XYZ file of N, CA, C and O in Angstrom:
288
model
N -11.693 13.787 10.429
C -10.272 13.558 10.584
C -9.651 13.321 9.212
O -10.176 12.587 8.390
N -8.544 13.909 8.989
C -7.814 13.763 7.738
C -6.934 12.520 7.822
O -6.103 12.407 8.722
N -7.088 11.555 6.886
C -6.285 10.324 6.971
C -4.783 10.580 6.939
O -4.007 9.807 7.490
N -4.352 11.650 6.296
C -2.918 11.921 6.236
C -2.376 12.410 7.573
O -1.173 12.548 7.722
N -3.249 12.651 8.543
C -2.796 13.060 9.869
C -2.329 11.861 10.701
O -1.674 12.033 11.718
N -2.653 10.651 10.267
C -2.187 9.448 10.955
C -0.694 9.312 10.676
O -0.268 9.380 9.518
N 0.138 9.136 11.696
C 1.591 9.157 11.504
C 2.107 8.202 10.424
O 2.931 8.592 9.601
N 1.650 6.965 10.402
C 2.141 6.011 9.400
C 1.754 6.446 7.988
O 2.569 6.418 7.075
N 0.516 6.868 7.818
C 0.044 7.310 6.500
C 0.807 8.550 6.069
O 1.245 8.655 4.914
N 0.991 9.476 6.974
C 1.728 10.702 6.665
C 3.157 10.383 6.227
O 3.656 10.936 5.240
N 3.796 9.451 6.910
C 5.170 9.066 6.560
C 5.229 8.442 5.172
O 6.103 8.773 4.371
N 4.302 7.548 4.884
C 4.293 6.895 3.567
C 4.087 7.934 2.472
O 4.761 7.910 1.440
N 3.170 8.872 2.667
C 2.924 9.893 1.648
C 4.119 10.831 1.486
O 4.387 11.306 0.391
N 4.851 11.095 2.563
C 6.006 11.990 2.475
C 7.187 11.342 1.763
O 7.863 11.982 0.973
N 7.468 10.067 2.037
C 8.639 9.415 1.460
C 8.284 8.506 0.288
O 9.163 7.895 -0.300
N 7.012 8.433 -0.048
C 6.553 7.532 -1.097
C 6.889 8.031 -2.488
O 7.752 8.883 -2.705
N 6.160 7.507 -3.446
C 6.422 7.749 -4.862
C 5.791 9.044 -5.367
O 5.726 9.256 -6.567
N 5.324 9.892 -4.488
C 4.633 11.128 -4.853
C 3.430 10.831 -5.747
O 3.117 11.555 -6.670
N 2.777 9.726 -5.464
C 1.604 9.269 -6.200
C 0.623 8.737 -5.163
O 0.829 7.673 -4.592
N -0.412 9.484 -4.893
C -1.337 9.130 -3.809
C -1.985 7.763 -4.017
O -2.163 7.014 -3.066
N -2.365 7.447 -5.253
C -3.002 6.163 -5.498
C -2.036 5.010 -5.241
O -2.382 4.027 -4.580
N -0.819 5.124 -5.726
C 0.195 4.088 -5.500
C 0.463 3.931 -4.005
O 0.497 2.811 -3.481
N 0.635 5.052 -3.315
C 0.865 5.000 -1.873
C -0.324 4.376 -1.148
O -0.158 3.582 -0.217
N -1.526 4.721 -1.586
C -2.727 4.147 -0.975
C -2.798 2.648 -1.174
O -3.147 1.899 -0.253
N -2.452 2.195 -2.375
C -2.438 0.759 -2.636
C -1.396 0.056 -1.767
O -1.638 -1.053 -1.272
N -0.257 0.695 -1.560
C 0.765 0.109 -0.692
C 0.270 -0.003 0.749
O 0.602 -0.955 1.449
N -0.511 0.953 1.191
C -1.035 0.914 2.559
C -2.161 -0.109 2.706
O -2.304 -0.736 3.756
N -2.964 -0.281 1.662
C -4.102 -1.192 1.730
C -3.661 -2.658 1.667
O -4.309 -3.528 2.241
N -2.541 -2.940 1.002
C -2.075 -4.317 0.832
C -1.969 -5.105 2.122
O -2.569 -6.190 2.241
N -1.238 -4.631 3.118
C -1.135 -5.385 4.380
C -2.482 -5.551 5.089
O -2.743 -6.596 5.687
N -3.346 -4.548 4.999
C -4.672 -4.650 5.614
C -5.465 -5.769 4.936
O -6.131 -6.567 5.599
N -5.368 -5.838 3.625
C -6.057 -6.889 2.879
C -5.515 -8.273 3.247
O -6.282 -9.222 3.418
N -4.205 -8.377 3.409
C -3.618 -9.659 3.808
C -4.099 -10.092 5.189
O -4.406 -11.275 5.405
N -4.165 -9.172 6.123
C -4.649 -9.493 7.471
C -6.112 -9.907 7.406
O -6.527 -10.867 8.073
N -6.899 -9.225 6.585
C -8.312 -9.578 6.433
C -8.463 -10.998 5.899
O -9.244 -11.790 6.428
N -7.696 -11.326 4.876
C -7.765 -12.667 4.302
C -7.304 -13.710 5.322
O -7.903 -14.782 5.439
N -6.270 -13.404 6.083
C -5.790 -14.341 7.102
C -6.827 -14.536 8.208
O -6.999 -15.645 8.720
N -7.527 -13.482 8.572
C -8.503 -13.567 9.658
C -9.793 -14.255 9.218
O -10.335 -15.084 9.940
N -10.258 -13.918 8.031
C -11.553 -14.428 7.574
C -11.407 -15.755 6.849
O -12.289 -16.600 6.901
N -10.293 -15.924 6.184
C -10.088 -17.138 5.397
C -10.365 -16.872 3.930
O -10.758 -15.787 3.521
N -10.171 -17.906 3.149
C -10.346 -17.790 1.707
C -11.828 -17.984 1.382
O -12.339 -19.093 1.373
N -12.493 -16.883 1.099
C -13.903 -16.901 0.721
C -14.026 -16.223 -0.641
O -13.087 -15.543 -1.090
N -15.165 -16.356 -1.291
C -15.336 -15.652 -2.568
C -15.151 -14.134 -2.427
O -14.583 -13.487 -3.312
N -15.591 -13.575 -1.312
C -15.435 -12.133 -1.111
C -13.971 -11.736 -0.977
O -13.524 -10.780 -1.621
N -13.214 -12.457 -0.167
C -11.807 -12.099 0.012
C -11.011 -12.333 -1.268
O -10.101 -11.565 -1.582
N -11.364 -13.359 -2.020
C -10.675 -13.605 -3.294
C -11.011 -12.503 -4.299
O -10.152 -12.067 -5.066
N -12.252 -12.025 -4.284
C -12.636 -10.918 -5.162
C -11.892 -9.647 -4.766
O -11.424 -8.891 -5.634
N -11.761 -9.400 -3.470
C -11.009 -8.226 -3.001
C -9.541 -8.322 -3.414
O -8.956 -7.343 -3.878
N -8.959 -9.499 -3.252
C -7.553 -9.683 -3.637
C -7.378 -9.506 -5.143
O -6.441 -8.846 -5.599
N -8.276 -10.078 -5.917
C -8.213 -9.921 -7.373
C -8.382 -8.478 -7.800
O -7.675 -7.987 -8.689
N -9.301 -7.777 -7.165
C -9.503 -6.365 -7.463
C -8.293 -5.530 -7.103
O -7.908 -4.603 -7.829
N -7.679 -5.869 -5.984
C -6.470 -5.159 -5.549
C -5.343 -5.351 -6.559
O -4.700 -4.391 -6.975
N -5.122 -6.586 -6.968
C -4.059 -6.868 -7.935
C -4.355 -6.180 -9.266
O -3.465 -5.587 -9.877
N -5.609 -6.233 -9.709
C -5.986 -5.580 -10.967
C -5.771 -4.069 -10.883
O -5.228 -3.463 -11.822
N -6.176 -3.450 -9.776
C -5.989 -2.005 -9.619
C -4.509 -1.651 -9.637
O -4.101 -0.668 -10.276
N -3.704 -2.441 -8.962
C -2.267 -2.186 -8.913
C -1.653 -2.276 -10.310
O -0.923 -1.383 -10.745
N -1.972 -3.353 -11.039
C -1.411 -3.535 -12.379
C -1.914 -2.487 -13.356
O -1.137 -1.970 -14.178
N -3.196 -2.157 -13.291
C -3.737 -1.129 -14.180
C -3.101 0.234 -13.906
O -2.793 0.980 -14.841
N -2.896 0.550 -12.651
C -2.290 1.837 -12.315
C -0.843 1.904 -12.810
O -0.424 2.902 -13.385
N -0.100 0.835 -12.600
C 1.289 0.813 -13.071
C 1.328 0.901 -14.596
O 2.134 1.644 -15.168
N 0.442 0.177 -15.286
C 0.374 0.251 -16.739
C 0.009 1.638 -17.223
O 0.574 2.142 -18.201
N -0.917 2.271 -16.534
C -1.317 3.635 -16.898
C -0.161 4.612 -16.725
O 0.090 5.462 -17.586
N 0.543 4.490 -15.619
C 1.705 5.373 -15.386
C 2.775 5.165 -16.447
O 3.368 6.115 -16.950
N 3.031 3.910 -16.807
C 4.033 3.600 -17.825
C 3.622 4.190 -19.169
O 4.435 4.801 -19.867
N 2.345 4.039 -19.532
C 1.858 4.569 -20.801
C 1.973 6.095 -20.845
O 2.328 6.673 -21.873
N 1.667 6.748 -19.724
C 1.792 8.210 -19.668
C 3.232 8.644 -19.827
O 3.519 9.630 -20.511
N 4.154 7.952 -19.172
C 5.574 8.311 -19.272
C 6.115 8.054 -20.669
O 6.919 8.827 -21.173
N 5.672 6.971 -21.305
C 6.127 6.649 -22.655
C 5.624 7.684 -23.667
O 6.304 7.985 -24.626
N 4.419 8.207 -23.442
C 3.874 9.177 -24.383
C 4.407 10.583 -24.107
O 4.163 11.507 -24.868
N 5.119 10.750 -23.003
C 5.732 12.040 -22.683
C 4.806 13.024 -22.016
O 5.113 14.203 -21.902
N 3.650 12.568 -21.520
C 2.721 13.489 -20.883
C 2.779 13.394 -19.369
O 1.848 13.750 -18.687
N 3.873 12.907 -18.818
C 3.991 12.739 -17.367
C 4.261 14.025 -16.678
O 4.780 14.957 -17.038
């Protein structure tokens, strides 16, 4: 099954930022929040949250650097 065939995912990719990674991070965020709420604050959930935030910030920084250098 193609994940983009799911109606919500398809909608986000169609109206999103035309950046699959950014759109994917936006979709994963609420799932991660529900996971943390269900499981509680454990070292694993804190590592997942930290990794999510790091991936988001690194991706935004990378996009900014590409646009500043004119290779976008």
